[in-house]
PDB file of C-alpha atoms in Angstrom:
ATOM      1  CA  HIS M   1      23.343 -23.915  -7.517  1.00 43.00           C
ATOM      2  CA  ARG M   2      22.984 -23.547  -3.751  1.00 45.00           C
ATOM      3  CA  THR M   3      22.232 -19.860  -4.447  1.00 46.00           C
ATOM      4  CA  GLY M   4      18.924 -20.556  -6.506  1.00 44.00           C
ATOM      5  CA  TYR M   5      17.737 -23.352  -3.360  1.00 46.00           C
ATOM      6  CA  LEU M   6      18.613 -20.450  -0.826  1.00 44.00           C
ATOM      7  CA  LEU M   7      16.535 -17.961  -2.990  1.00 46.00           C
ATOM      8  CA  VAL M   8      13.663 -20.268  -3.201  1.00 46.00           C
ATOM      9  CA  LEU M   9      13.542 -21.873   0.488  1.00 48.00           C
ATOM     10  CA  VAL M  10      13.933 -18.108   1.060  1.00 47.00           C
ATOM     11  CA  TRP M  11      11.051 -16.766  -0.642  1.00 47.00           C
ATOM     12  CA  PHE M  12       9.046 -19.637   0.110  1.00 46.00           C
ATOM     13  CA  ALA M  13      10.095 -18.661   4.093  1.00 47.00           C
ATOM     14  CA  VAL M  14       8.877 -15.214   3.340  1.00 48.00           C
ATOM     15  CA  TRP M  15       5.988 -16.629   1.361  1.00 47.00           C
ATOM     16  CA  TRP M  16       5.016 -19.509   4.118  1.00 46.00           C
ATOM     17  CA  PHE M  17       5.676 -16.489   6.601  1.00 45.00           C
ATOM     18  CA  CYS M  18       3.067 -13.663   4.949  1.00 47.00           C
ATOM     19  CA  CYS M  19       0.315 -16.424   4.559  1.00 45.00           C
ATOM     20  CA  VAL M  20       0.572 -17.715   8.188  1.00 42.00           C
ATOM     21  CA  LEU M  21      -0.046 -13.705   9.288  1.00 44.00           C
ATOM     22  CA  GLU M  22      -3.048 -13.389   6.619  1.00 41.00           C
ATOM     23  CA  VAL M  23      -4.865 -16.391   8.094  1.00 40.00           C
ATOM     24  CA  CYS M  24      -4.140 -15.246  11.546  1.00 40.00           C
ATOM     25  CA  ARG M  25      -5.614 -11.674  10.608  1.00 42.00           C
ATOM     26  CA  LEU M  26      -8.516 -13.046   8.852  1.00 40.00           C
ATOM     27  CA  LYS M  27      -9.491 -15.332  11.464  1.00 41.00           C
ATOM     28  CA  LYS M  28      -9.541 -12.146  13.963  1.00 43.00           C
ATOM     29  CA  ILE M  29     -11.504 -10.241  11.255  1.00 40.00           C
ATOM     30  CA  HIS M  30     -13.510 -12.997  10.187  1.00 41.00           C
ATOM     31  CA  ASN M  31     -16.862 -12.163  12.692  1.00 40.00           C
ATOM     32  CA  GLN M  32     -16.642  -8.698  11.476  1.00 41.00           C
ATOM     33  CA  ARG M  33     -17.214  -9.364   7.577  1.00 40.00           C
ATOM     34  CA  ILE M  34     -14.496  -7.216   6.437  1.00 39.00           C
ATOM     35  CA  HIS M  35     -12.894  -8.321   2.975  1.00 40.00           C
ATOM     36  CA  ARG M  36      -9.465  -8.189   3.367  1.00 43.00           C
ATOM     37  CA  PRO M  37      -6.725  -9.357  -0.068  1.00 45.00           C
ATOM     38  CA  THR M  38      -4.897 -12.665   0.614  1.00 44.00           C
ATOM     39  CA  MET M  39      -1.537 -12.303   0.063  1.00 42.00           C
ATOM     40  CA  GLU M  40      -1.576 -14.080  -3.013  1.00 45.00           C
ATOM     41  CA  MET M  41      -3.947 -11.505  -4.712  1.00 47.00           C
ATOM     42  CA  SER M  42      -1.651  -9.004  -3.611  1.00 50.00           C
ATOM     43  CA  PHE M  43       1.342 -10.643  -4.877  1.00 50.00           C
ATOM     44  CA  ASN M  44      -0.523 -11.179  -7.820  1.00 77.00           C
ATOM     45  CA  LEU M  45      -1.186  -7.090  -8.628  1.00 82.00           C
ATOM     46  CA  GLY M  46       2.730  -6.833  -8.284  1.00 79.00           C
ATOM     47  CA  HIS M  47       2.551  -7.794 -12.280  1.00 79.00           C
ATOM     48  CA  PRO M  48       1.248  -5.041 -14.337  1.00 83.00           C
ATOM     49  CA  ALA M  49      -1.175  -7.673 -16.592  1.00 84.00           C
ATOM     50  CA  ASN M  50      -2.925  -8.212 -13.233  1.00 86.00           C
ATOM     51  CA  ARG M  51      -3.271  -4.583 -12.535  1.00 89.00           C
ATOM     52  CA  LEU M  52      -4.849  -3.939 -16.051  1.00 89.00           C
ATOM     53  CA  VAL M  53      -7.495  -5.956 -15.547  1.00 89.00           C
ATOM     54  CA  SER M  54      -8.875  -3.192 -13.297  1.00 89.00           C
ATOM     55  CA  PHE M  55      -8.913  -1.264 -15.226  1.00 90.00           C
ATOM     56  CA  LYS M  56     -11.187  -3.281 -17.326  1.00 88.00           C
ATOM     57  CA  ARG M  57     -13.213  -4.543 -14.626  1.00 88.00           C
ATOM     58  CA  HIS M  58     -13.850  -0.479 -13.604  1.00 87.00           C
ATOM     59  CA  LYS M  59     -14.588   0.737 -16.928  1.00 89.00           C
ATOM     60  CA  TRP M  60     -11.915   3.182 -17.041  1.00 91.00           C
ATOM     61  CA  ILE M  61     -13.070   6.620 -18.781  1.00 88.00           C
ATOM     62  CA  HIS M  62     -10.066   7.379 -20.907  1.00 88.00           C
ATOM     63  CA  LYS M  63      -9.311   5.454 -23.922  1.00 86.00           C
ATOM     64  CA  GLU M  64      -6.307   3.541 -24.976  1.00 87.00           C
ATOM     65  CA  ASP M  65      -4.543   6.318 -27.342  1.00 88.00           C
ATOM     66  CA  ALA M  66      -4.616   8.577 -23.761  1.00 88.00           C
ATOM     67  CA  PRO M  67      -1.109   9.101 -22.094  1.00 92.00           C
ATOM     68  CA  CYS M  68      -3.384   7.815 -19.315  1.00 90.00           C
ATOM     69  CA  SER M  69      -4.533   4.552 -21.096  1.00 92.00           C
ATOM     70  CA  PRO M  70      -5.306   1.438 -18.733  1.00 92.00           C
ATOM     71  CA  LEU M  71      -2.265  -0.159 -20.248  1.00 92.00           C
ATOM     72  CA  GLU M  72       0.201   2.791 -19.123  1.00 93.00           C
ATOM     73  CA  MET M  73      -1.830   3.219 -15.689  1.00 94.00           C
ATOM     74  CA  ALA M  74      -0.829  -0.383 -14.735  1.00 92.00           C
ATOM     75  CA  LYS M  75       2.612   0.256 -16.094  1.00 93.00           C
ATOM     76  CA  ALA M  76       2.722   3.010 -13.636  1.00 94.00           C
ATOM     77  CA  GLY M  77       2.135   0.636 -10.841  1.00 93.00           C
ATOM     78  CA  PHE M  78      -1.561   1.430 -10.219  1.00 94.00           C
ATOM     79  CA  VAL M  79      -4.829  -0.164  -9.798  1.00 93.00           C
ATOM     80  CA  ALA M  80      -8.417   1.383 -10.699  1.00 92.00           C
ATOM     81  CA  THR M  81     -10.924   1.494  -7.891  1.00 90.00           C
ATOM     82  CA  ARG M  82     -13.620   3.409  -9.739  1.00 89.00           C
ATOM     83  CA  LYS M  83     -13.725   5.654 -12.922  1.00 88.00           C
ATOM     84  CA  ASP M  84     -11.699   7.671 -12.850  1.00 88.00           C
ATOM     85  CA  CYS M  85      -9.929   6.645  -9.659  1.00 92.00           C
ATOM     86  CA  ALA M  86      -6.472   4.632  -9.512  1.00 93.00           C
ATOM     87  CA  VAL M  87      -4.527   3.577  -6.349  1.00 94.00           C
ATOM     88  CA  CYS M  88      -0.681   2.868  -6.735  1.00 94.00           C
ATOM     89  CA  HIS M  89      -0.221  -0.522  -5.474  1.00 92.00           C
ATOM     90  CA  TYR M  90       3.045  -0.451  -3.719  1.00 92.00           C
ATOM     91  CA  CYS M  91       2.889   2.967  -2.058  1.00 93.00           C
ATOM     92  CA  LYS M  92      -1.337   3.295  -1.395  1.00 92.00           C
ATOM     93  CA  LYS M  93      -1.559   6.523  -2.804  1.00 93.00           C
ATOM     94  CA  GLU M  94      -4.572   7.242  -4.275  1.00 93.00           C
ATOM     95  CA  LEU M  95      -4.808   9.747  -7.370  1.00 93.00           C
ATOM     96  CA  ASP M  96      -8.324  11.021  -8.924  1.00 92.00           C
ATOM     97  CA  TYR M  97      -9.345  13.042 -11.700  1.00 92.00           C
ATOM     98  CA  TRP M  98      -7.199  12.181 -14.350  1.00 92.00           C
ATOM     99  CA  GLU M  99      -7.132  14.294 -17.446  1.00 91.00           C
ATOM    100  CA  ALA M 100      -6.340  12.468 -20.721  1.00 88.00           C
ATOM    101  CA  VAL M 101      -3.083  14.022 -21.055  1.00 92.00           C
ATOM    102  CA  ASP M 102      -2.142  12.953 -17.538  1.00 93.00           C
ATOM    103  CA  VAL M 103       0.959  10.900 -17.467  1.00 95.00           C
ATOM    104  CA  PRO M 104       0.775   8.337 -14.916  1.00 95.00           C
ATOM    105  CA  TRP M 105       4.213   7.863 -14.136  1.00 95.00           C
ATOM    106  CA  ASN M 106       5.174  12.022 -13.964  1.00 95.00           C
ATOM    107  CA  GLU M 107       1.878  12.123 -11.721  1.00 95.00           C
ATOM    108  CA  HIS M 108       3.214   9.037  -9.534  1.00 95.00           C
ATOM    109  CA  LYS M 109       6.667  10.649  -9.227  1.00 95.00           C
ATOM    110  CA  ALA M 110       5.217  14.073  -8.361  1.00 95.00           C
ATOM    111  CA  HIS M 111       2.844  12.535  -5.705  1.00 96.00           C
ATOM    112  CA  ASN M 112       4.805  10.183  -4.042  1.00 94.00           C
ATOM    113  CA  PRO M 113       8.741  10.250  -5.080  1.00 94.00           C
ATOM    114  CA  GLU M 114       9.397   7.863  -1.582  1.00 94.00           C
ATOM    115  CA  CYS M 115       7.402   5.289  -3.492  1.00 95.00           C
ATOM    116  CA  PRO M 116       9.132   1.717  -3.442  1.00 94.00           C
ATOM    117  CA  PHE M 117       8.075   1.311  -7.253  1.00 93.00           C
ATOM    118  CA  VAL M 118       8.716   4.941  -8.543  1.00 94.00           C
ATOM    119  CA  LYS M 119      12.466   4.514  -6.439  1.00 94.00           C
ATOM    120  CA  TYR M 120      13.108   0.966  -8.150  1.00 92.00           C
ATOM    121  CA  TYR M 121      12.349   2.259 -11.595  1.00 91.00           C
ATOM    122  CA  ALA M 122      13.536   4.930 -13.412  1.00 89.00           C
ATOM    123  CA  THR M 123      10.766   4.199 -16.235  1.00 90.00           C
ATOM    124  CA  PRO M 124       7.759   2.384 -15.805  1.00 89.00           C
ATOM    125  CA  PRO M 125       8.784  -1.015 -16.865  1.00 86.00           C
ATOM    126  CA  ASP M 126       7.752  -3.104 -19.692  1.00 84.00           C
ATOM    127  CA  GLN M 127       8.256  -6.369 -18.108  1.00 81.00           C
ATOM    128  CA  VAL M 128       9.077  -7.113 -14.329  1.00 80.00           C
ATOM    129  CA  LEU M 129      11.559  -9.807 -13.703  1.00 84.00           C
ATOM    130  CA  VAL M 130      10.546 -12.462 -11.080  1.00 84.00           C
ATOM    131  CA  ILE M 131      13.565 -11.397  -8.663  1.00 88.00           C
ATOM    132  CA  ASP M 132      12.648  -7.844  -8.893  1.00 89.00           C
ATOM    133  CA  ALA M 133       9.000  -8.494  -8.259  1.00 86.00           C
ATOM    134  CA  LEU M 134      10.245 -10.031  -4.899  1.00 87.00           C
ATOM    135  CA  ARG M 135      12.432  -7.538  -4.014  1.00 91.00           C
ATOM    136  CA  LEU M 136       9.438  -5.050  -4.315  1.00 91.00           C
ATOM    137  CA  GLU M 137       7.450  -6.778  -2.228  1.00 90.00           C
ATOM    138  CA  LYS M 138       9.417  -6.798   0.182  1.00 92.00           C
ATOM    139  CA  ASP M 139       9.702  -3.049  -0.078  1.00 93.00           C
ATOM    140  CA  ARG M 140       6.084  -3.007  -0.416  1.00 92.00           C
ATOM    141  CA  LEU M 141       5.453  -4.572   2.639  1.00 92.00           C
ATOM    142  CA  ILE M 142       8.194  -2.802   4.602  1.00 93.00           C
ATOM    143  CA  TYR M 143       6.821   0.723   3.176  1.00 93.00           C
ATOM    144  CA  GLN M 144       3.361   0.008   4.262  1.00 91.00           C
ATOM    145  CA  ALA M 145       4.404  -1.296   7.629  1.00 92.00           C
ATOM    146  CA  GLU M 146       6.254   1.761   8.106  1.00 93.00           C
ATOM    147  CA  LEU M 147       3.066   4.024   7.194  1.00 90.00           C
ATOM    148  CA  GLU M 148       1.142   1.879   9.473  1.00 91.00           C
ATOM    149  CA  HIS M 149       3.860   2.535  12.277  1.00 93.00           C
ATOM    150  CA  LYS M 150       3.783   6.494  11.715  1.00 91.00           C
ATOM    151  CA  LYS M 151      -0.025   6.314  11.579  1.00 90.00           C
ATOM    152  CA  ASN M 152      -0.075   4.586  15.171  1.00 91.00           C
ATOM    153  CA  ALA M 153       2.671   6.510  16.199  1.00 92.00           C
ATOM    154  CA  ALA M 154       0.475  10.197  15.750  1.00 90.00           C
ATOM    155  CA  GLU M 155      -2.599   8.188  17.354  1.00 91.00           C
ATOM    156  CA  ILE M 156      -0.252   7.263  20.857  1.00 93.00           C
ATOM    157  CA  GLU M 157       1.263  11.005  20.573  1.00 93.00           C
ATOM    158  CA  LYS M 158      -1.887  12.401  20.202  1.00 93.00           C
ATOM    159  CA  GLN M 159      -3.730  10.457  22.812  1.00 93.00           C
ATOM    160  CA  ARG M 160      -0.891  11.471  25.414  1.00 93.00           C
ATOM    161  CA  GLU M 161      -1.024  14.873  24.879  1.00 93.00           C
ATOM    162  CA  ALA M 162      -4.965  14.441  25.604  1.00 93.00           C
ATOM    163  CA  ILE M 163      -4.015  13.005  28.940  1.00 93.00           C
ATOM    164  CA  ARG M 164      -1.248  15.195  29.283  1.00 91.00           C
ATOM    165  CA  ALA M 165      -3.875  18.202  29.012  1.00 91.00           C
ATOM    166  CA  ALA M 166      -6.779  16.477  31.044  1.00 90.00           C
ATOM    167  CA  MET M 167      -4.091  16.080  34.060  1.00 90.00           C
ATOM    168  CA  GLU M 168      -2.780  19.568  33.911  1.00 89.00           C
ATOM    169  CA  ALA M 169      -6.127  21.109  33.841  1.00 87.00           C
ATOM    170  CA  ARG M 170      -6.917  18.868  36.910  1.00 86.00           C
ATOM    171  CA  GLY M 171      -3.950  20.177  38.707  1.00 80.00           C
ATOM    172  CA  LYS M 172      -4.225  23.752  37.886  1.00 67.00           C
ATOM    173  CA  HIS M 173      -8.391  23.709  38.843  1.00 57.00           C
ATOM    174  CA  GLY M 174      -7.734  21.760  42.074  1.00 54.00           C
ATOM    175  CA  LYS M 175      -7.061  18.476  43.185  1.00 56.00           C
ATOM    176  CA  SER M 176     -10.144  15.838  43.905  1.00 54.00           C
ATOM    177  CA  LYS M 177     -10.266  17.144  47.740  1.00 53.00           C
ATOM    178  CA  LYS M 178      -9.021  14.311  50.665  1.00 55.00           C
ATOM    179  CA  LYS M 179     -11.872  13.434  53.248  1.00 54.00           C
ATOM    180  CA  ALA M 180     -10.675  14.342  57.175  1.00 51.00           C
TER     181      ALA M 180
END
């Protein structure tokens, strides 16, 4: 099918483009000794089974019979970062101090209803189709780029206000005197 062929080409182009960006980013930060996940690592976290591994690695404090078991946390899009802390792979919302009665999906929806994962699924999926994983990866990258843009825009606005205040202060308190 031509459609399947096109889908593979588009997916490969997106994958290749993201890998090239990641390699460029790694070259820039190599001297700073900062670890950044690769595209492959990031894409692998799109699968619940791979997120589940993080809960075993960090020795998640809640057991398998609790509503916030490692499996339910992984199905809700979370990756463990500490014993009692998890971050959403898609929106980077970090939640900690989980109680045994917390329902991960409900907590996720309550704390960030704009998360691409929460918006895409009504309930946590038991399995993710490849086409869904690709769409979610695209939505995740767009969402995180928008977050970065908002953060940068806020910083630029803050700097602009500081410059404006400095210019106004200089204007009100006298300009530098010209030598005659």
